[in-house]
Coordinates of C-alpha atoms in Angstrom, one line a residue:
X549 CA 31.4 3.0 -11.4
X550 CA 32.8 -0.7 -12.0
X551 CA 32.1 -3.7 -9.1
X552 CA 35.0 -3.2 -7.7
X553 CA 35.0 0.7 -6.9
X554 CA 31.0 0.1 -5.7
X555 CA 32.4 -2.5 -2.7
X556 CA 35.0 -0.8 -1.7
X557 CA 32.6 2.5 -1.3
X558 CA 29.9 0.8 0.2
X559 CA 32.4 -0.6 2.7
X560 CA 33.2 2.4 3.2
X561 CA 30.2 3.2 4.4
X562 CA 29.0 0.4 6.1
X563 CA 32.3 -0.2 8.6
X564 CA 32.1 3.4 9.1
X565 CA 28.2 3.0 10.9
X566 CA 27.5 1.7 14.2
X567 CA 25.2 -0.7 13.3
X568 CA 25.5 -2.4 9.3
X569 CA 25.7 -6.1 8.8
X570 CA 27.0 -8.0 5.3
X571 CA 26.1 -11.8 6.5
X572 CA 24.2 -13.5 3.9
X573 CA 21.2 -14.3 5.4
X574 CA 20.3 -10.9 6.6
X575 CA 21.3 -9.7 2.7
X576 CA 19.1 -12.4 1.6
X577 CA 16.3 -10.7 4.0
X578 CA 16.4 -6.8 3.2
X579 CA 16.8 -8.0 -0.4
X580 CA 13.2 -7.5 -1.6
X581 CA 9.9 -7.3 -0.1
X582 CA 6.1 -8.8 -0.3
X583 CA 5.7 -8.3 -4.9
X584 CA 6.9 -11.6 -5.4
X585 CA 10.3 -9.8 -7.4
X586 CA 13.2 -11.4 -7.3
X587 CA 16.1 -9.4 -7.7
X588 CA 18.9 -10.2 -9.9
X589 CA 21.6 -9.7 -7.0
X590 CA 22.0 -9.5 -3.6
X591 CA 22.7 -5.7 -2.0
X592 CA 26.1 -5.1 -0.1
X593 CA 24.7 -4.8 2.8
X594 CA 22.1 -2.9 5.5
X595 CA 22.8 -0.5 8.0
X596 CA 20.4 -0.1 11.0
X597 CA 19.3 2.8 12.6
X598 CA 18.1 3.9 15.1
X599 CA 17.5 7.5 15.5
X600 CA 17.5 10.3 12.9
X601 CA 21.4 11.5 14.1
X602 CA 22.4 8.1 12.5
X603 CA 20.1 8.6 9.1
X604 CA 21.8 11.7 9.1
X605 CA 25.2 10.0 9.7
X606 CA 24.2 7.1 7.4
X607 CA 23.2 9.6 3.9
X608 CA 26.4 11.9 4.9
X609 CA 28.4 8.9 3.9
X610 CA 26.4 7.7 1.3
X611 CA 27.3 11.6 -0.3
X612 CA 30.8 11.8 0.1
X613 CA 31.2 7.8 -1.2
X614 CA 29.0 8.1 -3.9
X615 CA 27.0 4.9 -2.3
X616 CA 22.9 3.9 -3.7
X617 CA 20.9 3.6 -0.2
X618 CA 17.5 1.5 -0.3
X619 CA 15.7 2.7 2.0
X620 CA 13.4 -0.6 3.8
X621 CA 10.5 -0.6 6.6
X622 CA 8.7 -3.8 7.2
X623 CA 9.1 -5.2 4.0
X624 CA 6.1 -5.1 2.9
X625 CA 5.4 -3.5 -0.4
X626 CA 4.4 -4.7 -3.5
X627 CA 5.9 -3.3 -6.4
X628 CA 9.5 -3.6 -5.4
X629 CA 10.1 -0.4 -4.4
X630 CA 11.8 -1.7 -1.8
X631 CA 13.9 -4.3 -3.6
X632 CA 17.9 -4.1 -3.9
X633 CA 21.0 -5.8 -6.0
X634 CA 24.8 -5.1 -5.9
X635 CA 26.0 -1.7 -5.3
X636 CA 23.5 -0.4 -2.9
X637 CA 23.4 -0.8 1.1
X638 CA 20.2 -0.9 2.6
X639 CA 19.1 1.7 5.3
X640 CA 16.5 -0.6 7.6
X641 CA 14.1 1.4 9.5
X642 CA 12.5 -0.9 11.6
X643 CA 14.4 0.1 15.0
X644 CA 13.0 3.3 14.4
X645 CA 9.9 2.4 15.8
X646 CA 8.3 4.4 18.9
X647 CA 5.5 6.6 19.5
X648 CA 6.9 9.7 20.4
X649 CA 3.8 11.7 21.4
X650 CA -0.3 11.2 21.4
X651 CA -2.5 14.6 21.6
X652 CA -5.8 13.3 22.4
X653 CA -7.0 17.3 22.1
X654 CA -6.1 18.6 18.7
X655 CA -6.4 14.5 17.9
X656 CA -3.1 13.9 16.6
X657 CA -0.1 11.3 16.9
X658 CA 4.0 11.8 16.3
X659 CA 5.5 8.9 15.5
X660 CA 9.1 6.5 13.8
X661 CA 8.5 5.7 10.9
X662 CA 9.2 1.9 11.9
X663 CA 5.6 1.7 13.7
X664 CA 3.2 -0.9 12.6
X665 CA 0.1 0.7 11.9
X666 CA -1.7 -1.7 14.0
X667 CA -0.3 0.0 17.3
X668 CA -0.6 3.5 16.0
X669 CA -4.6 2.7 15.7
X670 CA -3.6 0.6 19.1
X671 CA -2.4 3.5 20.5
X672 CA -5.2 6.2 19.2
X673 CA -8.0 3.3 20.5
X674 CA -7.0 4.4 24.5
X675 CA -8.4 7.9 23.6
X676 CA -11.3 7.2 21.8
X677 CA -9.2 8.1 18.4
X678 CA -8.4 6.0 15.3
X679 CA -5.7 6.4 12.5
X680 CA -7.9 6.2 9.2
X681 CA -5.6 4.4 6.7
X682 CA -5.5 1.0 7.3
X683 CA -4.2 -1.4 4.3
X684 CA -5.0 -4.7 4.7
X685 CA -1.1 -5.7 5.9
X686 CA -2.1 -2.9 9.2
X687 CA -0.8 -6.1 11.6
X688 CA 2.6 -6.1 9.5
X689 CA 3.3 -2.8 7.7
X690 CA 4.6 0.2 8.7
X691 CA 4.0 3.8 8.9
X692 CA 7.3 4.9 6.9
X693 CA 6.2 3.1 4.3
X694 CA 2.9 4.0 4.3
X695 CA 3.9 7.0 3.7
X696 CA 6.3 6.1 1.0
X697 CA 3.5 4.7 -1.1
X698 CA 0.3 6.9 0.2
X699 CA -1.0 3.7 1.2
X700 CA -4.5 3.2 1.3
X701 CA -7.0 0.5 2.7
X702 CA -10.5 -0.1 3.7
X703 CA -11.5 2.2 5.4
X704 CA -10.4 4.9 2.6
X705 CA -13.8 4.5 1.0
X706 CA -14.5 7.3 4.2
X707 CA -11.5 8.7 5.3
X708 CA -9.1 8.9 2.7
X709 CA -5.3 7.4 1.8
X710 CA -2.1 8.1 4.1
X711 CA -1.7 11.7 2.2
X712 CA -5.4 13.0 3.7
X713 CA -3.8 11.7 7.6
X714 CA -0.3 12.6 8.0
X715 CA 0.0 16.9 8.7
X716 CA 4.2 16.7 9.1
X717 CA 6.4 14.7 8.3
X718 CA 10.4 15.2 9.5
X719 CA 12.7 13.9 6.4
X720 CA 16.5 13.2 6.4
X721 CA 17.4 14.5 2.3
X722 CA 19.7 12.3 0.3
X723 CA 22.6 14.8 1.4
X724 CA 22.4 14.0 5.2
X725 CA 20.3 18.1 4.9
X726 CA 17.4 17.7 7.2
X727 CA 14.0 19.2 6.1
X728 CA 10.4 19.8 7.8
X729 CA 7.1 19.7 5.4
X730 CA 3.7 20.4 7.0
X731 CA 2.5 21.6 10.0
X732 CA 0.8 20.6 13.3
X733 CA -2.3 22.3 12.1
X734 CA -5.3 21.0 9.8
X735 CA -5.1 23.7 7.3
X736 CA -1.8 25.8 6.1
X737 CA -0.5 27.0 2.5
X738 CA 2.8 28.6 3.1
X739 CA 4.7 27.6 0.2
X740 CA 4.9 24.6 -1.8
X741 CA 3.1 22.1 -0.6
X742 CA 6.2 19.4 0.2
X743 CA 4.3 17.3 2.5
X744 CA 1.9 15.6 0.0
X745 CA 4.6 15.7 -2.5
X746 CA 7.1 13.8 -0.2
X747 CA 4.2 11.4 0.2
X748 CA 4.5 8.3 -2.1
X749 CA 7.5 9.5 -3.3
X750 CA 8.0 6.1 -2.7
X751 CA 12.0 7.0 -0.9
X752 CA 13.4 8.2 -4.4
X753 CA 13.4 12.1 -2.3
X754 CA 14.3 11.3 1.7
X755 CA 13.9 9.3 4.2
X756 CA 11.0 9.9 6.5
X757 CA 12.4 10.4 10.2
X758 CA 9.2 11.1 11.6
X759 CA 5.3 12.1 11.0
X760 CA 2.9 13.5 12.6
X761 CA -0.3 11.7 11.9
X762 CA -4.1 12.9 12.5
X763 CA -6.4 10.2 13.9
X764 CA -9.7 11.2 14.3
X765 CA -12.4 10.0 16.7
X766 CA -14.1 6.5 16.9
X767 CA -17.7 6.3 15.4
X768 CA -19.8 6.0 18.4
X769 CA -21.3 2.5 16.6
X770 CA -20.1 0.6 12.7
X771 CA -22.6 -1.9 11.4
X772 CA -21.2 -4.5 9.0
X773 CA -23.5 -6.8 6.4
X774 CA -21.2 -9.8 4.5
X775 CA -23.4 -10.5 0.9
X776 CA -22.8 -13.2 -1.0
X777 CA -23.5 -13.3 -5.3
X778 CA -24.0 -15.5 -7.8
X779 CA -21.0 -13.7 -9.7
X780 CA -18.2 -11.3 -9.4
X781 CA -20.3 -9.1 -11.8
X782 CA -23.4 -8.9 -9.8
X783 CA -21.5 -8.0 -6.6
X784 CA -19.6 -5.3 -8.5
X785 CA -23.5 -4.0 -10.0
X786 CA -24.1 -4.3 -6.6
X787 CA -21.5 -2.1 -5.4
X788 CA -22.3 0.2 -8.1
X789 CA -25.5 0.7 -6.9
X790 CA -24.7 1.7 -3.3
X791 CA -22.9 4.2 -5.0
X792 CA -25.6 5.5 -7.2
X793 CA -27.5 5.7 -3.8
X794 CA -25.7 8.5 -2.6
X795 CA -24.2 6.4 0.6
X796 CA -20.5 6.5 1.9
X797 CA -19.8 3.4 3.8
X798 CA -16.8 3.8 6.1
X799 CA -15.9 -0.2 4.1
X800 CA -16.7 -1.3 0.5
X801 CA -14.6 -4.4 -0.1
X802 CA -15.3 -6.9 -3.2
X803 CA -13.9 -10.9 -3.1
X804 CA -14.5 -12.5 -6.5
X805 CA -15.3 -16.8 -6.3
X806 CA -11.5 -17.7 -6.5
X807 CA -10.3 -15.8 -3.8
X808 CA -13.5 -16.8 -1.2
X809 CA -12.1 -20.4 -2.1
X810 CA -8.5 -19.6 -1.2
X811 CA -9.3 -18.3 2.2
X812 CA -12.1 -21.1 2.2
X813 CA -8.8 -23.5 1.8
X814 CA -7.0 -21.5 4.0
X815 CA -9.5 -21.4 7.5
X816 CA -11.7 -23.7 6.7
X817 CA -14.4 -21.3 6.4
X818 CA -17.6 -21.8 3.8
X819 CA -17.7 -19.0 2.0
X820 CA -17.8 -19.6 -1.1
X821 CA -20.6 -22.3 -1.0
X822 CA -23.0 -19.4 -0.2
X823 CA -21.9 -17.1 -3.6
X824 CA -19.3 -16.5 -6.1
X825 CA -18.3 -13.6 -5.0
X826 CA -18.5 -11.6 -1.5
X827 CA -19.6 -7.5 -0.9
X828 CA -17.9 -7.1 2.6
X829 CA -20.3 -3.6 4.0
X830 CA -19.2 -1.8 6.8
X831 CA -21.6 1.7 7.7
X832 CA -20.5 3.9 11.0
X833 CA -21.3 7.2 13.2
X834 CA -24.3 7.9 14.4
X835 CA -27.2 6.9 11.7
X836 CA -24.7 3.5 11.3
X837 CA -27.5 1.3 11.3
X838 CA -29.8 3.3 9.5
X839 CA -27.4 3.7 6.4
X840 CA -27.2 -0.3 6.7
X841 CA -30.8 -0.1 5.7
X842 CA -30.4 2.0 2.5
X843 CA -27.4 -0.2 1.8
X844 CA -29.5 -3.4 2.1
X845 CA -32.4 -1.8 -0.2
X846 CA -30.0 -0.8 -2.5
X847 CA -28.1 -4.5 -2.9
X848 CA -30.9 -6.9 -2.0
X849 CA -32.2 -6.8 -5.6
X850 CA -28.3 -8.5 -7.5
X851 CA -27.6 -10.7 -3.8
X852 CA -28.1 -14.5 -3.3
X853 CA -27.1 -14.5 0.8
X854 CA -27.2 -11.6 3.3
X855 CA -25.3 -11.9 6.2
X856 CA -25.7 -9.5 9.2
X857 CA -23.0 -9.3 12.1
X858 CA -25.1 -9.7 15.0
X859 CA -21.9 -8.4 17.0
X860 CA -18.4 -7.3 17.0
X861 CA -17.2 -10.4 17.1
X862 CA -18.9 -11.4 14.1
X863 CA -18.0 -8.4 12.8
X864 CA -14.3 -9.2 12.5
X865 CA -14.3 -12.2 11.1
X866 CA -16.0 -10.9 8.3
X867 CA -13.0 -8.4 8.5
X868 CA -10.5 -10.9 8.4
X869 CA -11.9 -12.5 5.1
X870 CA -11.0 -9.9 3.4
X871 CA -7.6 -9.2 5.4
X872 CA -7.3 -13.3 4.9
X873 CA -6.8 -13.0 1.0
X874 CA -3.1 -12.5 0.4
X875 CA -2.0 -14.5 3.1
X876 CA -4.4 -17.2 1.7
X877 CA -2.9 -17.1 -1.8
X878 CA 1.0 -16.9 -1.0
X879 CA -0.1 -20.7 0.1
X880 CA -1.1 -21.5 -3.4
X881 CA 2.3 -20.0 -5.0
X882 CA 4.2 -16.6 -5.7
X883 CA 1.8 -13.8 -5.9
X884 CA 1.4 -10.5 -7.9
X885 CA -0.4 -8.1 -6.5
X886 CA -1.6 -5.7 -9.4
X887 CA -2.9 -2.2 -8.0
X888 CA -5.8 -0.6 -11.2
X889 CA -8.2 1.8 -10.3
X890 CA -11.3 2.4 -12.6
X891 CA -14.2 5.2 -12.5
X892 CA -16.3 2.9 -10.2
X893 CA -19.4 2.7 -13.2
X894 CA -16.9 0.7 -14.6
X895 CA -16.2 -2.3 -11.8
X896 CA -18.4 -4.9 -13.8
X897 CA -16.2 -3.6 -17.2
X898 CA -13.2 -4.2 -15.9
X899 CA -13.4 -8.0 -14.0
X900 CA -15.0 -9.0 -17.5
X901 CA -11.8 -7.6 -19.0
X902 CA -9.8 -9.3 -16.2
X903 CA -11.6 -12.7 -17.0
X904 CA -10.1 -12.4 -20.6
X905 CA -7.0 -11.1 -19.5
X906 CA -6.7 -15.0 -17.6
X907 CA -8.4 -16.3 -20.6
X908 CA -5.7 -15.6 -23.1
X909 CA -2.9 -15.9 -21.1
X910 CA -3.9 -18.6 -19.6
X911 CA -2.0 -16.9 -15.7
X912 CA -4.4 -17.4 -13.3
X913 CA -6.1 -14.1 -11.7
X914 CA -8.0 -13.7 -8.1
X915 CA -9.8 -10.1 -7.7
X916 CA -10.2 -8.5 -4.2
X917 CA -10.9 -4.4 -4.6
X918 CA -12.2 -1.6 -2.9
X919 CA -15.0 -1.4 -4.5
X920 CA -16.1 1.9 -2.8
X921 CA -13.2 4.0 -4.7
X922 CA -12.6 1.7 -7.5
X923 CA -9.1 0.3 -6.6
X924 CA -8.4 -3.7 -7.3
X925 CA -6.6 -5.7 -7.2
X926 CA -5.3 -8.1 -9.5
X927 CA -3.8 -11.3 -8.2
X928 CA -1.8 -13.2 -10.7
X929 CA -0.8 -16.6 -8.9
X930 CA 2.6 -18.9 -10.6
X931 CA 4.1 -22.1 -9.5
X932 CA 6.9 -21.0 -6.8
X933 CA 9.9 -21.3 -9.5
X934 CA 7.8 -18.8 -12.2
X935 CA 9.0 -16.0 -13.1
X936 CA 6.3 -12.6 -12.0
X937 CA 8.4 -10.2 -14.6
X938 CA 8.7 -12.2 -17.4
X939 CA 6.8 -14.1 -19.6
X940 CA 2.4 -14.6 -19.2
X941 CA 3.1 -12.6 -15.6
X942 CA 4.4 -9.7 -17.3
X943 CA 2.2 -9.6 -20.7
X944 CA -1.0 -10.4 -17.6
X945 CA 0.8 -7.1 -15.9
X946 CA 0.2 -5.2 -18.7
X947 CA -2.5 -6.0 -20.3
X948 CA -4.1 -5.5 -17.1
X949 CA -3.1 -1.7 -17.2
X950 CA -4.3 -1.0 -20.8
X951 CA -7.2 -2.4 -19.2
X952 CA -7.3 0.6 -16.8
X953 CA -6.5 3.2 -19.4
X954 CA -8.9 2.0 -21.4
X955 CA -11.3 2.5 -18.9
X956 CA -10.3 5.7 -18.2
X957 CA -8.3 4.7 -15.0
X958 CA -5.0 4.4 -13.7
X959 CA -1.7 1.9 -13.5
X960 CA -1.8 2.8 -9.4
X961 CA -4.1 3.6 -6.9
X962 CA -2.1 2.5 -3.7
X963 CA 1.1 0.8 -3.7
X964 CA 3.3 2.4 -6.2
X965 CA 5.1 2.1 -10.0
X966 CA 8.5 0.3 -7.5
X967 CA 10.2 -1.6 -10.1
X968 CA 7.7 -3.2 -11.1
X969 CA 5.6 -1.1 -12.9
X970 CA 8.2 1.6 -14.6
X971 CA 7.6 0.1 -18.6
X972 CA 3.3 0.9 -18.6
X973 CA 4.8 5.1 -16.5
X974 CA 5.6 7.0 -19.6
X975 CA 2.2 5.6 -21.5
X976 CA 0.4 7.2 -18.2
X977 CA 2.2 10.1 -17.1
X978 CA 2.9 11.4 -21.1
X979 CA 6.8 12.4 -21.9
X980 CA 6.6 16.1 -20.5
X981 CA 4.8 15.3 -16.8
X982 CA 7.7 12.5 -16.7
X983 CA 10.4 15.1 -17.7
X984 CA 9.3 17.7 -15.0
X985 CA 9.1 14.8 -12.4
X986 CA 12.5 13.5 -12.9
X987 CA 14.1 17.4 -12.4
X988 CA 12.1 17.8 -9.3
X989 CA 13.9 14.3 -7.7
X990 CA 17.4 15.9 -9.4
X991 CA 16.4 18.9 -7.2
X992 CA 16.2 16.3 -4.0
X993 CA 18.8 13.8 -5.1
X994 CA 21.4 15.5 -7.6
X995 CA 23.8 12.2 -7.4
X996 CA 20.8 10.0 -7.7
X997 CA 21.9 7.7 -4.9
X998 CA 18.8 7.6 -3.1
X999 CA 16.5 4.3 -3.8
X1000 CA 17.9 4.6 -7.7
X1001 CA 15.6 3.1 -11.0
X1002 CA 12.3 3.0 -8.8
X1003 CA 8.7 5.0 -9.2
X1004 CA 9.9 7.6 -12.2

């Protein structure tokens, strides 16, 4: 399609939409996410939707005019999965932000995709319940985006990722048809599991317009401890010792020394003075403090300083230290957040490998990790004008993936492939798997109009 034809087709869609914009500021706002990726051009415009009916209308118009559509939630993605450029129209779902129903007996919530993760937890909390997947960006990320990437978070150490907490979905397909996946029961094996297929598909198979979420009883008590270590290797060994002790903490988060320095600089704290690495652990349930005692025995041989939270406020402050890692690094420059996963017994090896990559490429790398499941977030920080998609930064990203692969790991644990990681996709999946997945995508979207160029 020529540039002129694409603009004409986009204009037909934008002009027919009840709420749309082609303003420059809005096109800039919706052109990218928090990945650090800068698209080469701006999308043709943005359509704002407030109901399923409006999404249906938009997708029918897009299919009729062969217009590429990029679904967008809160824009907090970290793999350029919601980035858009010329010839594409952004479908902004942020205004679909209602909690439609909470059933405290069945322990479920029905929500629209634009609802923020933290808002679901606040509403569930009124009934003594909680929604388990909790990315560090919980205050600003949307449920629709979490579903698109099968997002994880700190509680996933014990309660699983998004896929384990989404019972059913209502999805608008690329041609405007409405599909219902899943069910309201905990169990169900009728037909292929299209619900699981949708979760993590990065907006390439359909547009989620409603989600039925599984809630859980809020733990009767939670015990929180922060441990500091001479270096990140010692912290990684301590994390492995916790797993080896057959413990299942609800939270087990690791931060290296440079990241602690960034948090201290941003918030006036003094974590770095206590050690060269930080391990945050929470145990919960009726035996929270008994389990904490066993956890402490496991990490004491490695730790240089241990701090137990004496009240909920102190616990919240320690958790905030971890949640502030990315915002603190964003004060230093442009941040590209990698998302590799390795077997948990390879934590020490992967940190050593990341130090080697930083030394060889000259790229600054800061590290945090969901230590209980082996999911690491090495974060590259470059100067504001530097690229993350070419040169040393891209070399470092590639080296990180190959490091994870050598250690038996994966390219992405929870952020998705988006645009940033497609170069290494076939190396992990293999050609047969990749061909089959592209065939599946073609069944849902034969025109190739929904979030083109992303994921696979």
